[in-house]
Short mmCIF file of C-alpha atoms in Angstrom, two decimals:
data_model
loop_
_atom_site.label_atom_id
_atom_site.label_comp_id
_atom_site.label_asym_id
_atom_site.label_seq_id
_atom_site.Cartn_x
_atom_site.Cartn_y
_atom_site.Cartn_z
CA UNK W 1 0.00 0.00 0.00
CA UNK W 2 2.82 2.01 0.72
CA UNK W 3 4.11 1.67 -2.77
CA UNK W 4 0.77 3.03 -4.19
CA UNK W 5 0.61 5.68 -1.81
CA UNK W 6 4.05 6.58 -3.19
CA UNK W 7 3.10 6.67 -6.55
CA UNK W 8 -0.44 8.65 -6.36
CA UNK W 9 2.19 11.38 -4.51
CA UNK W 10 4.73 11.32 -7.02
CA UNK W 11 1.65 11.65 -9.73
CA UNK W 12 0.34 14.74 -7.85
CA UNK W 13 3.66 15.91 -7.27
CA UNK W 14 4.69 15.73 -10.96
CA UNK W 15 1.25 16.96 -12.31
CA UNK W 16 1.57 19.93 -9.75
CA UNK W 17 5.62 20.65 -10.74
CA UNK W 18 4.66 20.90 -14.58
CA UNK W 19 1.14 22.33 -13.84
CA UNK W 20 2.86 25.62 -12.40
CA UNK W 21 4.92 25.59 -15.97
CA UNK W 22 1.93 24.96 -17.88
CA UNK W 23 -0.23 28.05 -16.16
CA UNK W 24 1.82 30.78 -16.98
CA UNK W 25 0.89 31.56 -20.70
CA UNK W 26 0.04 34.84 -21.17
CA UNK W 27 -2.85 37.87 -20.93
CA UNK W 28 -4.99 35.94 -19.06
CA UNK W 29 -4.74 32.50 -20.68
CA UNK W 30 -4.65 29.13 -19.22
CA UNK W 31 -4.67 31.13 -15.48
CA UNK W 32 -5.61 28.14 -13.52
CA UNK W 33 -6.20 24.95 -13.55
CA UNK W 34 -10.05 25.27 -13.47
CA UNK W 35 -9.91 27.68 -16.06
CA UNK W 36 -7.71 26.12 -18.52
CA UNK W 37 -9.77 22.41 -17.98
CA UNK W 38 -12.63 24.96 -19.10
CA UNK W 39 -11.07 26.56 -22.58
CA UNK W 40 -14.74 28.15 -23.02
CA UNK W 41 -14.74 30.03 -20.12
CA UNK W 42 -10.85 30.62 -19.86
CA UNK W 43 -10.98 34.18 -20.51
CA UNK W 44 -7.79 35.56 -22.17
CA UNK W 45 -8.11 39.16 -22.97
CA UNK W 46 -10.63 42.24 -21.88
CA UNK W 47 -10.85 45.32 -23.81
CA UNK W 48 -13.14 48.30 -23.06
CA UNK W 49 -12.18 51.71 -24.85
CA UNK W 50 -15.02 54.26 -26.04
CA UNK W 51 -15.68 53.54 -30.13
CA UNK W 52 -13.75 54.37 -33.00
CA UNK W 53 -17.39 54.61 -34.94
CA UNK W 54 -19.48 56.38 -32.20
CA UNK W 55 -18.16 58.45 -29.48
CA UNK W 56 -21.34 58.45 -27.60
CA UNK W 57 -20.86 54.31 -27.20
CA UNK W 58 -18.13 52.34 -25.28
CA UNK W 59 -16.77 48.94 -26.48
CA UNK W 60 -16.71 46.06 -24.00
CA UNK W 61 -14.59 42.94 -25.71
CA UNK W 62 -13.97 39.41 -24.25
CA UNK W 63 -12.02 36.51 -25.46
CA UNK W 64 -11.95 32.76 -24.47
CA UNK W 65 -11.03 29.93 -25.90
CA UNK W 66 -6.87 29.59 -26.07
CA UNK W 67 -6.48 28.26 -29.70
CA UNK W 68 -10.04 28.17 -30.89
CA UNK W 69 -10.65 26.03 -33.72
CA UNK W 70 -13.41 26.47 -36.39
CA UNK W 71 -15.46 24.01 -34.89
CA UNK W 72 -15.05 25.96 -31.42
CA UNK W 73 -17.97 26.79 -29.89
CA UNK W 74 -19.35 28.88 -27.24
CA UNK W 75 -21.16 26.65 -23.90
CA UNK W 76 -24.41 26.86 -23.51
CA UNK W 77 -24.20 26.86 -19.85
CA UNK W 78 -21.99 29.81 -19.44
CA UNK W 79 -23.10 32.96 -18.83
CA UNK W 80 -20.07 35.78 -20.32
CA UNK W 81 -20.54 38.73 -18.19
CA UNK W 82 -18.81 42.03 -18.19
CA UNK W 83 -19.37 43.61 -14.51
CA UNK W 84 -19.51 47.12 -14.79
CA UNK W 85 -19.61 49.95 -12.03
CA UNK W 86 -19.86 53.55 -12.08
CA UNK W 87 -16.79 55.28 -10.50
CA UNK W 88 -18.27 57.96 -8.09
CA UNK W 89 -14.76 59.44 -6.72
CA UNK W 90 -11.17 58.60 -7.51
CA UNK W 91 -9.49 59.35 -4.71
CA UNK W 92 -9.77 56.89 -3.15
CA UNK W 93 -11.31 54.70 -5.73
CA UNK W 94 -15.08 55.13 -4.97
CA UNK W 95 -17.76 53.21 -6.79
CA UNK W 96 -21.45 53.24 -6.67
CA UNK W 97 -22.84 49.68 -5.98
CA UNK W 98 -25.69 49.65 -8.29
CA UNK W 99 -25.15 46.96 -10.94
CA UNK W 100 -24.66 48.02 -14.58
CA UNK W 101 -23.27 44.54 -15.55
CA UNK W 102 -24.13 43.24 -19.77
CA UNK W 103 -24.18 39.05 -19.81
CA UNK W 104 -24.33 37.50 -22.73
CA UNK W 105 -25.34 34.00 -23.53
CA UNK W 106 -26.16 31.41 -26.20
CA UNK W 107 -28.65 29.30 -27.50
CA UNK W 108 -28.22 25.26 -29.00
CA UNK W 109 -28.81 26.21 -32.45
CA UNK W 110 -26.31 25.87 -35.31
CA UNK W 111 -25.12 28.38 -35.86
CA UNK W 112 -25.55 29.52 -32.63
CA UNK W 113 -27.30 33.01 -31.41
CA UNK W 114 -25.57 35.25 -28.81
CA UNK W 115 -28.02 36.98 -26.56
CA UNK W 116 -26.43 40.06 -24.78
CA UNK W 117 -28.74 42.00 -22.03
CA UNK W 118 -27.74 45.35 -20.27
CA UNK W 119 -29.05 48.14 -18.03
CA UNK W 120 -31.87 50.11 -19.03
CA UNK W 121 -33.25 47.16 -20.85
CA UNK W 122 -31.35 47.14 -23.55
CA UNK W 123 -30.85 43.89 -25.88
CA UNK W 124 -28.71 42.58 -28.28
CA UNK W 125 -28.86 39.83 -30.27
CA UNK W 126 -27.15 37.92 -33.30
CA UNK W 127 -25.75 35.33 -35.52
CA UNK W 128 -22.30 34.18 -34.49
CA UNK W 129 -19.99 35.06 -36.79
CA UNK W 130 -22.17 37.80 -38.37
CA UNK W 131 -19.86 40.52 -38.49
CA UNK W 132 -22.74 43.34 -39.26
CA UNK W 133 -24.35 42.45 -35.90
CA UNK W 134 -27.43 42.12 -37.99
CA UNK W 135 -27.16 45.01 -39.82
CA UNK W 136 -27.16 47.02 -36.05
CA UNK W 137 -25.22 50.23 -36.96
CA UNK W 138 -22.89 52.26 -35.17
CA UNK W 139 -26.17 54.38 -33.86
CA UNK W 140 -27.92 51.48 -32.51
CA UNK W 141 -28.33 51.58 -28.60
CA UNK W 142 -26.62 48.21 -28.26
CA UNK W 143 -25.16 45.98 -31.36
CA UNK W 144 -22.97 42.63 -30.18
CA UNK W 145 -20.65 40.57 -32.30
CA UNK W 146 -19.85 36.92 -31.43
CA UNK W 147 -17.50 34.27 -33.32
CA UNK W 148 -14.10 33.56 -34.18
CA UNK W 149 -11.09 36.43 -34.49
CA UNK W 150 -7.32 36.29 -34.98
CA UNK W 151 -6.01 36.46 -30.79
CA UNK W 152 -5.09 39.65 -30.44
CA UNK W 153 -2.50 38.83 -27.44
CA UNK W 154 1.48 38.98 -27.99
CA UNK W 155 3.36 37.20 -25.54
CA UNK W 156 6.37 35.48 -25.38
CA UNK W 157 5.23 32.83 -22.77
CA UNK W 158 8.11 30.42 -22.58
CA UNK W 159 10.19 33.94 -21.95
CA UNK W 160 7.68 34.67 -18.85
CA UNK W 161 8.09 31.08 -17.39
CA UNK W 162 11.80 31.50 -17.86
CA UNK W 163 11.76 34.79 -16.18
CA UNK W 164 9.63 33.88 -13.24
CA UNK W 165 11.31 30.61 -12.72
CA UNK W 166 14.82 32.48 -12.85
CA UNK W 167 13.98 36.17 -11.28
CA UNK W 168 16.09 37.16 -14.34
CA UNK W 169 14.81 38.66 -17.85
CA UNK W 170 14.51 36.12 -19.93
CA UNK W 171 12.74 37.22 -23.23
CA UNK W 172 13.25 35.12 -26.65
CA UNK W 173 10.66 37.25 -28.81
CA UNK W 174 8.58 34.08 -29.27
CA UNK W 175 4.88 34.63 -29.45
CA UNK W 176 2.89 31.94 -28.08
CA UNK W 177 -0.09 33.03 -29.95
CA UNK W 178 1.25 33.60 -33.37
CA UNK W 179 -1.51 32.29 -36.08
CA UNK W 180 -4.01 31.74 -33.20
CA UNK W 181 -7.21 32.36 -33.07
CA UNK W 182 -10.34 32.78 -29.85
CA UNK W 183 -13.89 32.99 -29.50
CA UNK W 184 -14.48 37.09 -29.07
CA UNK W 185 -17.48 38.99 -27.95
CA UNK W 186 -17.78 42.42 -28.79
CA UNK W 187 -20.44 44.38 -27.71
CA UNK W 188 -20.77 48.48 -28.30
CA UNK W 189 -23.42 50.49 -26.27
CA UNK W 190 -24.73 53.52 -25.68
CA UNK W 191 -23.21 54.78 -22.69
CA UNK W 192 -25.56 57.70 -21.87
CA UNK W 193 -28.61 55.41 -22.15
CA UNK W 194 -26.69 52.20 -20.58
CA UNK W 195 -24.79 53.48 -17.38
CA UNK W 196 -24.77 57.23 -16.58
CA UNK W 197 -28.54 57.63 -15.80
CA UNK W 198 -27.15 56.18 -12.74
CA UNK W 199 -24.66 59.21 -12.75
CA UNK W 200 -27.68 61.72 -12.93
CA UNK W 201 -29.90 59.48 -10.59
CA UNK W 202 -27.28 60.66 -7.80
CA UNK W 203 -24.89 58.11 -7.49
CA UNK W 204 -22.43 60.30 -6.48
CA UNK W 205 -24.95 61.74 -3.55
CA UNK W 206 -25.59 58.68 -2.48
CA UNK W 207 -22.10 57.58 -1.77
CA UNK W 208 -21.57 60.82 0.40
CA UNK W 209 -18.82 62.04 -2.04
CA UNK W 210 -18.41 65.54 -2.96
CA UNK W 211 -16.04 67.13 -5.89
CA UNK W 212 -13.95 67.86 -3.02
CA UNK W 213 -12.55 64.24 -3.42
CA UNK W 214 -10.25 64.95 -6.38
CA UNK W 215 -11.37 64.63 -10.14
CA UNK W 216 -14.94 66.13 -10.34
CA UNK W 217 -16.81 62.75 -11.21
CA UNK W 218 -19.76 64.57 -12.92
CA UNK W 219 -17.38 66.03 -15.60
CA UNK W 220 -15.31 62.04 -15.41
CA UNK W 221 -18.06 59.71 -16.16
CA UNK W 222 -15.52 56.69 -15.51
CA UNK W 223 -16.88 52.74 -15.38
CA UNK W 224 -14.93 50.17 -13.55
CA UNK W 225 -15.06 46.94 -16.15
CA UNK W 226 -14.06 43.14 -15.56
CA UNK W 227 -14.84 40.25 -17.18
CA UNK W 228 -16.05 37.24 -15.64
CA UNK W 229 -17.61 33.86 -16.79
CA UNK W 230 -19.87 31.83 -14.43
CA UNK W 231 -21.30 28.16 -15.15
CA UNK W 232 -24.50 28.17 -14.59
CA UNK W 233 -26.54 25.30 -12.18
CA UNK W 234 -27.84 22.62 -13.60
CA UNK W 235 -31.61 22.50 -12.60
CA UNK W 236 -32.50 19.58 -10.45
CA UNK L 1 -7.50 4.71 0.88
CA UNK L 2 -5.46 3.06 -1.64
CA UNK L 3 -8.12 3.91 -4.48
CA UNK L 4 -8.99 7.19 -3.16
CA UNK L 5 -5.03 7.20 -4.36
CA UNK L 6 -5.15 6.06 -7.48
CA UNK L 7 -8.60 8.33 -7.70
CA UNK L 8 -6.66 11.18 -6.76
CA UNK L 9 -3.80 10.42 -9.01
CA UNK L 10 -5.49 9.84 -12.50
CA UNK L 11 -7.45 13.12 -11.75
CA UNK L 12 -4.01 14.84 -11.20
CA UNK L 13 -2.93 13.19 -14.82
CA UNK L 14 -5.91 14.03 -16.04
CA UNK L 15 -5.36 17.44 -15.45
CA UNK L 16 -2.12 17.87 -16.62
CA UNK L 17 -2.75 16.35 -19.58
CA UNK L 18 -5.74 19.10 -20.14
CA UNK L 19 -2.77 21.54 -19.62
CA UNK L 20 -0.77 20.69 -22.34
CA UNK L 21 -3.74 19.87 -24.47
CA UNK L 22 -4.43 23.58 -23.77
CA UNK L 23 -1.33 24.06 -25.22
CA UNK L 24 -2.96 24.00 -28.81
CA UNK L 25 -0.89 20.33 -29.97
CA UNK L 26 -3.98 18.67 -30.23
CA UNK L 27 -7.55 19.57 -31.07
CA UNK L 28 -10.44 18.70 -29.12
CA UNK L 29 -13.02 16.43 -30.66
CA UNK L 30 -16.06 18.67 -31.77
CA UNK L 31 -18.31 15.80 -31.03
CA UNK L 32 -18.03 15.02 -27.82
CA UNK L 33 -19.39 16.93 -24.97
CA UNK L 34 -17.33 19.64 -23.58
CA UNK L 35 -16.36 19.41 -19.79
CA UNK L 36 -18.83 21.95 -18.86
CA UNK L 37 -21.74 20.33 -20.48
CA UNK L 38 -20.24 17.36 -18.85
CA UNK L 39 -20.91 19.12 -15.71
CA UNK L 40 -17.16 18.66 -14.61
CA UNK L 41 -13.42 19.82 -14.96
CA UNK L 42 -11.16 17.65 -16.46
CA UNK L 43 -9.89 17.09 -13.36
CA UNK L 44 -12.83 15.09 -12.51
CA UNK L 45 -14.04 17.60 -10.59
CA UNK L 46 -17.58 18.80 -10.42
CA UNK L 47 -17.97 22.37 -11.66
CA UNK L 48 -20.15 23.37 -8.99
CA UNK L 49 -23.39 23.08 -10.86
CA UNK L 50 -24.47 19.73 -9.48
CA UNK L 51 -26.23 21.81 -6.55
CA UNK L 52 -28.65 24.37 -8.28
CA UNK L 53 -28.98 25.94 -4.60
CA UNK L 54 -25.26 27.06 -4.91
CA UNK L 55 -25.66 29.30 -7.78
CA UNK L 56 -23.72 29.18 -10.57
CA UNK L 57 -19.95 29.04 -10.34
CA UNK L 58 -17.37 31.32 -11.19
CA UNK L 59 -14.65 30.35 -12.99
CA UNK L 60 -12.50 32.51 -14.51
CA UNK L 61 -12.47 36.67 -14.69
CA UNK L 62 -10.29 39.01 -15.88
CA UNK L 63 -10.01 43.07 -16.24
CA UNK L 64 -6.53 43.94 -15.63
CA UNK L 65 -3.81 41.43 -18.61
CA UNK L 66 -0.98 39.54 -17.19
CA UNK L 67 -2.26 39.85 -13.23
CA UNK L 68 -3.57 36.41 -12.89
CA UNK L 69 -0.78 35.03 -15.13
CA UNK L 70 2.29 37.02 -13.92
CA UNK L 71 1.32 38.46 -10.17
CA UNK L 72 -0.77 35.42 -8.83
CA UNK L 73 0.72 32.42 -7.65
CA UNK L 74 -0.32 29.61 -9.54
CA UNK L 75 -1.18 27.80 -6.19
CA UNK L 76 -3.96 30.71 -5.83
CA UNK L 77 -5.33 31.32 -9.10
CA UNK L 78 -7.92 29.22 -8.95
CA UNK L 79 -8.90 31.59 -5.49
CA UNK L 80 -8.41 34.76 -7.46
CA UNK L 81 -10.52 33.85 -10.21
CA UNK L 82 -13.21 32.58 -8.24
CA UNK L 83 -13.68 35.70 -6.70
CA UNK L 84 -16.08 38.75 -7.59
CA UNK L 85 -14.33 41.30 -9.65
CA UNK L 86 -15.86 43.77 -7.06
CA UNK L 87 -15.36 41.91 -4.18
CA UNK L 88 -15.49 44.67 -0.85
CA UNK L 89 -12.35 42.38 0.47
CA UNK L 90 -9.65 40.81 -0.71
CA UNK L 91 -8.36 38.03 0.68
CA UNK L 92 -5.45 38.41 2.41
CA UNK L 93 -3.55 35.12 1.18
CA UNK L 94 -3.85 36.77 -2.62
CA UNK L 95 -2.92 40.33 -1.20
CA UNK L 96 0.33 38.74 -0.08
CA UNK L 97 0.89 36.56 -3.03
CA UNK L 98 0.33 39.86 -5.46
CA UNK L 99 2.66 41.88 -3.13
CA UNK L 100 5.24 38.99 -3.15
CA UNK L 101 5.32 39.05 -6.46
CA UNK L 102 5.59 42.69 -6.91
CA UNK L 103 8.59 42.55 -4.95
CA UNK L 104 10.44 40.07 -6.69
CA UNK L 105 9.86 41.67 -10.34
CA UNK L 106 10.88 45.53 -8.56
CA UNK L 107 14.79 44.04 -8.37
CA UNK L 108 14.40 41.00 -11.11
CA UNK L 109 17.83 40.36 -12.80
CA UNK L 110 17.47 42.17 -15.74
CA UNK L 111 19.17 39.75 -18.71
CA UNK L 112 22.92 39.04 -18.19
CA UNK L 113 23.03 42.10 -15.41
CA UNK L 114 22.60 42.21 -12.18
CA UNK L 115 19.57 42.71 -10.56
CA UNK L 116 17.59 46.18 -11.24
CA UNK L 117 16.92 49.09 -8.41
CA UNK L 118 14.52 49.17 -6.22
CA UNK L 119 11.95 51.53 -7.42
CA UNK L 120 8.92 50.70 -5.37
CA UNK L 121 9.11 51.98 -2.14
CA UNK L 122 6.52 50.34 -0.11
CA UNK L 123 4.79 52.63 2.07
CA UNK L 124 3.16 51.34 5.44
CA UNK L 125 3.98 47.33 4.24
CA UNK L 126 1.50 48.10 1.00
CA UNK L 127 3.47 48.37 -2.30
CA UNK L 128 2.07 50.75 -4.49
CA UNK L 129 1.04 48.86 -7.53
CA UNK L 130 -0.97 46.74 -4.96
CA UNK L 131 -4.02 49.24 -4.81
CA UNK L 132 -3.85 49.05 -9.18
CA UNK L 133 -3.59 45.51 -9.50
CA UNK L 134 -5.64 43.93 -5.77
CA UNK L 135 -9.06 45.21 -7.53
CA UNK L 136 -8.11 43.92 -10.83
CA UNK L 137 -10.74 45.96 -13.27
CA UNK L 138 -10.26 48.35 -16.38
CA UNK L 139 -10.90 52.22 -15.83
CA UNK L 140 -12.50 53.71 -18.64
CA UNK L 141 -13.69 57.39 -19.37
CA UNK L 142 -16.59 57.15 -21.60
CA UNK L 143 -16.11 61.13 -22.19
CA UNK L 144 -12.92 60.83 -23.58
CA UNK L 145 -11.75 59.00 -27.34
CA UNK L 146 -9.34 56.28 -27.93
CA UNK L 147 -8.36 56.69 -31.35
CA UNK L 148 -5.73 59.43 -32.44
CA UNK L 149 -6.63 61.92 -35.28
CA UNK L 150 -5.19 59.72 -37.98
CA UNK L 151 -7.94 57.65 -37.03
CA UNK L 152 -5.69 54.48 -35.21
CA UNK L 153 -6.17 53.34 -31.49
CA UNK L 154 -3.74 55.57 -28.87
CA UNK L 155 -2.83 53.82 -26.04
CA UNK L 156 -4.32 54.28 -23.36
CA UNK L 157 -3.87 51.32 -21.16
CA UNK L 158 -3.34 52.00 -17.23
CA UNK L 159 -3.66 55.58 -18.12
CA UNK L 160 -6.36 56.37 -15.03
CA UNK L 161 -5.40 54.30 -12.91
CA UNK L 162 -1.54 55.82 -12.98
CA UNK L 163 -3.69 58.99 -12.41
CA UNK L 164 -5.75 57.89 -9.46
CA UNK L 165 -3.24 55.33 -7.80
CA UNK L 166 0.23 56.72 -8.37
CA UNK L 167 -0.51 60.34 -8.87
CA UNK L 168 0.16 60.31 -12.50
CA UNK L 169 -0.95 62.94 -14.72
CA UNK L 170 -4.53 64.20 -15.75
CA UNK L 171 -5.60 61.25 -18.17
CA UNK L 172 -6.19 62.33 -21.62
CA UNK L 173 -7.72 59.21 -23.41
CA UNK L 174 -10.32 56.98 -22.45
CA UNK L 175 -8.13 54.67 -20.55
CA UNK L 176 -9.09 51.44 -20.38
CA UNK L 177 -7.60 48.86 -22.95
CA UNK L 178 -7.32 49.32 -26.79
CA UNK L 179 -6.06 46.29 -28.72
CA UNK L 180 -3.07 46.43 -30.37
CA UNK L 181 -1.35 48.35 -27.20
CA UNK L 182 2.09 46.42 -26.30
CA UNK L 183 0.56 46.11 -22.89
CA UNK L 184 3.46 43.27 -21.92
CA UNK L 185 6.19 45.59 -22.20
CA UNK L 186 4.33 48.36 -20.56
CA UNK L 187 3.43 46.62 -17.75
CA UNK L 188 7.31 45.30 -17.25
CA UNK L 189 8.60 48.81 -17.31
CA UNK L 190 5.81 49.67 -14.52
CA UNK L 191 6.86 46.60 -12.88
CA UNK L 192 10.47 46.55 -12.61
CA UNK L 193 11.58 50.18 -13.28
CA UNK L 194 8.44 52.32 -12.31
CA UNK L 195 8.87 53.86 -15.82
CA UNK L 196 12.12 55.78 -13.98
CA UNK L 197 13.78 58.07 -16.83
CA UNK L 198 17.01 56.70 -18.42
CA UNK L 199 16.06 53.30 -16.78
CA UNK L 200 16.74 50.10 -19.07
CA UNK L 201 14.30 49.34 -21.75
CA UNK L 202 11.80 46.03 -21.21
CA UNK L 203 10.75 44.44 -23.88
CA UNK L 204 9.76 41.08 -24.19
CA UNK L 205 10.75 41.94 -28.26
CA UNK L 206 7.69 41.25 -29.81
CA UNK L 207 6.21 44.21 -32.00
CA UNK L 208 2.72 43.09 -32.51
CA UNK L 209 -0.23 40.58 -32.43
CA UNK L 210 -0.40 38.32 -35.82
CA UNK L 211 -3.12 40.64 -37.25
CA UNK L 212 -4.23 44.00 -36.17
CA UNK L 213 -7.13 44.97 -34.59
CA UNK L 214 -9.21 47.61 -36.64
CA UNK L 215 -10.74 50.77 -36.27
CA UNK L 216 -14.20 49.23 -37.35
CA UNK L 217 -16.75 47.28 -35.93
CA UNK L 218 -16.26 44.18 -34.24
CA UNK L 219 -12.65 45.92 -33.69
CA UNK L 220 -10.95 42.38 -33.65
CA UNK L 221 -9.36 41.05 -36.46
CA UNK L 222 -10.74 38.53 -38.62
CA UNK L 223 -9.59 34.88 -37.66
CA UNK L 224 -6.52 32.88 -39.43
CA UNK L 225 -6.39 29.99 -41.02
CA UNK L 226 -5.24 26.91 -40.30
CA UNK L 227 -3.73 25.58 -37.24
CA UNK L 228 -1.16 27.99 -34.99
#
């Protein structure tokens, strides 16, 4: 028994040495062992910046899915949520707690249908892979693209393990991601309608905060973004 | 006991093997079911789900690139990701693991030198970064653009939070995080030389992704073909 005992440690042992190797890959990819078993909710990148096409809307973009294939799909059971918070003072970081988060899910159906849901009562749907967001403009309150894209991350991941493992620099110029694609969600909304009725409805009143507190917040309409992806229960 | 062993050991394997399946040499089979609509990890593991009463499970977030990768422990990732991007309170097991880290990349060995200055000065037993990086979220100024006049993406990345955290100048883009920024090398010069002037350049000496984002709806670039 002893011998067996011996081995199951030396399995765990070895699984755990090369797991800490294999969980250092870059933005946010493979971070974990739960989230690397789970490549469609393994988020790798976040991107939020206000839009090139519409400077009244803000872009929120996800990826998952290190090394997405064409046949990569999203889960049905996951629900891709970008949490969102108005920032009510900077100094120090201040938010209100009212929830302005936009999930997204999708349906069964080939090809599959993103659904995308926000404050307000804004909606979103479309195709995957439809790049027009069903002919949704740049003027539409909400518009959401889901499907396949080039990675956009650039990391030289065997150059971070080195480094970490060594406390040293050690950078080869070798992108992990080079010719790899994810599964992206893009979704552009309306940020007046969206989040900052919050901003007039008081938030910053309610948190007790005057200008006094550094940046005037009013004239700084700021959001706080993350992405997250939760599994949802299985009914019993 | 001895199966709960060998039990504990083929899930270990298991797992590990998922790892370097992750690592894009093999492509899962479209067919079969994928581990969440299996209900578990490939660890064996159940995802959480089994128990409708629990909710559903978190398992991965992300605002802030590179801090779950780079500044979290791998022991403790897991921990980190499970909790709420706006959680009031931090753990303090991941507080110390980020501020370890920290430490160690402020005086890394920088190539075949010797190890770089200490530019963090930690103030109370809190290093600075820890305030940017602990509540691990994007900052963005929907007032402000994120595209330069020629019409291309500025960076932008960390540009409030230097602002609000490390007393950084009045931010003049939206913040956030535009694609194409070389957010790796940015965040090693914050890292290891605070951005000091005439301090050594860090680069991890990659210019770009394999295809540029655009300036046009859905922003990311189209996919390539073939396998990586």
């Amino acid at each position: 028994m002893n011998r067996v005992v011996g081995a199951a440690l030396s399995v765990l042992a070895a699984g755990a040495t090369l797991g800490v190797l294999a969980v250092v890959r870059a933005s946010d990819h493979f971070d974990g062992p739960r989230a690397t078993a789970n490549a469609q909710a393994d988020i790798t990148d976040v991107f939020c910046f206000t839009s090139p096409e519409n400077p009244s809307n803000v872009v929120l973009a996800m990826a998952v899915t290190p090394y997405a294939s064409a046949s990569s799909s999203f889960s049905t059971q996951v629900d891709y949520v970008f949490r969102v918070r108005l920032v009510t003072a900077p100094v120090p970081l201040t938010m209100d707690p009212t929830v302005l988060d936009v999930s997204c899910s999708f349906d069964r159906s080939t090809p599959q249908v993103v659904r995308c849901s926000a404050p307000q009562g804004l909606v979103a749907r479309a195709i995957v892979g439809d790049t027009t967001a069903g002919d949704a403009g740049p003027g539409s309150p909400m518009r959401v693209f889901a499907g396949v894209r080039s990675d956009p991350a650039f990391f030289d991941r065997q150059g971070s393990l080195a480094t970490i493992a060594s406390n040293r620099t050690t950078f080869a110029g070798q992108n992990a991601f080079a010719h790899a694609n994810v599964l992206a969600i893009v979704v552009e909304i309306d940020a007046a309608k969206a989040f900052l009725p919050r901003l007039e409805a008081g938030a910053i009143a309610d948190a007790g905060l005057s200008d006094d507190a550094g940046i005037d917040a009013r004239r700084m309409p700021v959001l706080a973004v993350a992405a997250e992806t939760l599994v949802r229960p299985v009914p019993q | 006991m001895m199966m709960r062993c060998i039990a504990l050991a083929c899930a270990a394997a298991s797992a590990l093997l998922a790892c370097r399946t992750g690592a894009g040499s093999e492509q899962p089979d479209a067919s079969a079911p994928t581990p969440i609509e299996a209900g578990i990890d490939d660890g064996g593991t159940p995802l959480g789900n089994a128990d409708a009463r629990q909710g559903p499970l978190q398992v991965d977030r992300a605002g802030h690139p590179l801090v779950s990768v780079l500044l979290v422990p791998p022991a403790l990732q897991d921990q980190f990701n499970a909790l709420s991007s706006f959680a009031p309170n931090v753990p303090r097991v991941l507080q110390e693991g980020l501020a370890s880290r920290l430490a160690s990349f402020d005086t890394i060995r920088l190539g075949d030198g010797g190890a770089d200055q200490v530019d963090w000065t930690v103030d109370g037993g809190t290093h600075p970064l820890l305030s940017v990086f602990v509540n691990d979220v994007l900052l963005v100024d929907t007032a402000l653009p994120c595209t330069s006049p020629d019409g291309g993406f500025v960076s932008s990345y960390l540009e409030i939070d230097r602002e609000i955290f490390l007393g950084g100048s009045t931010h003049a883009t939206c913040g956030g995080r535009t694609p194409n920024e070389n957010i790796v090398d940015e965040t090693l010069a914050l890292l290891i030389t605070a951005d000091r002037d005439g301090g050594p350049a860090i680069t991890q000496g990659i210019s770009g992704p394999t295809k540029w984002s655009t300036t046009s709806f859905p922003y990311l670039a189209e996919p390539n073909e073939g396998d990586p």
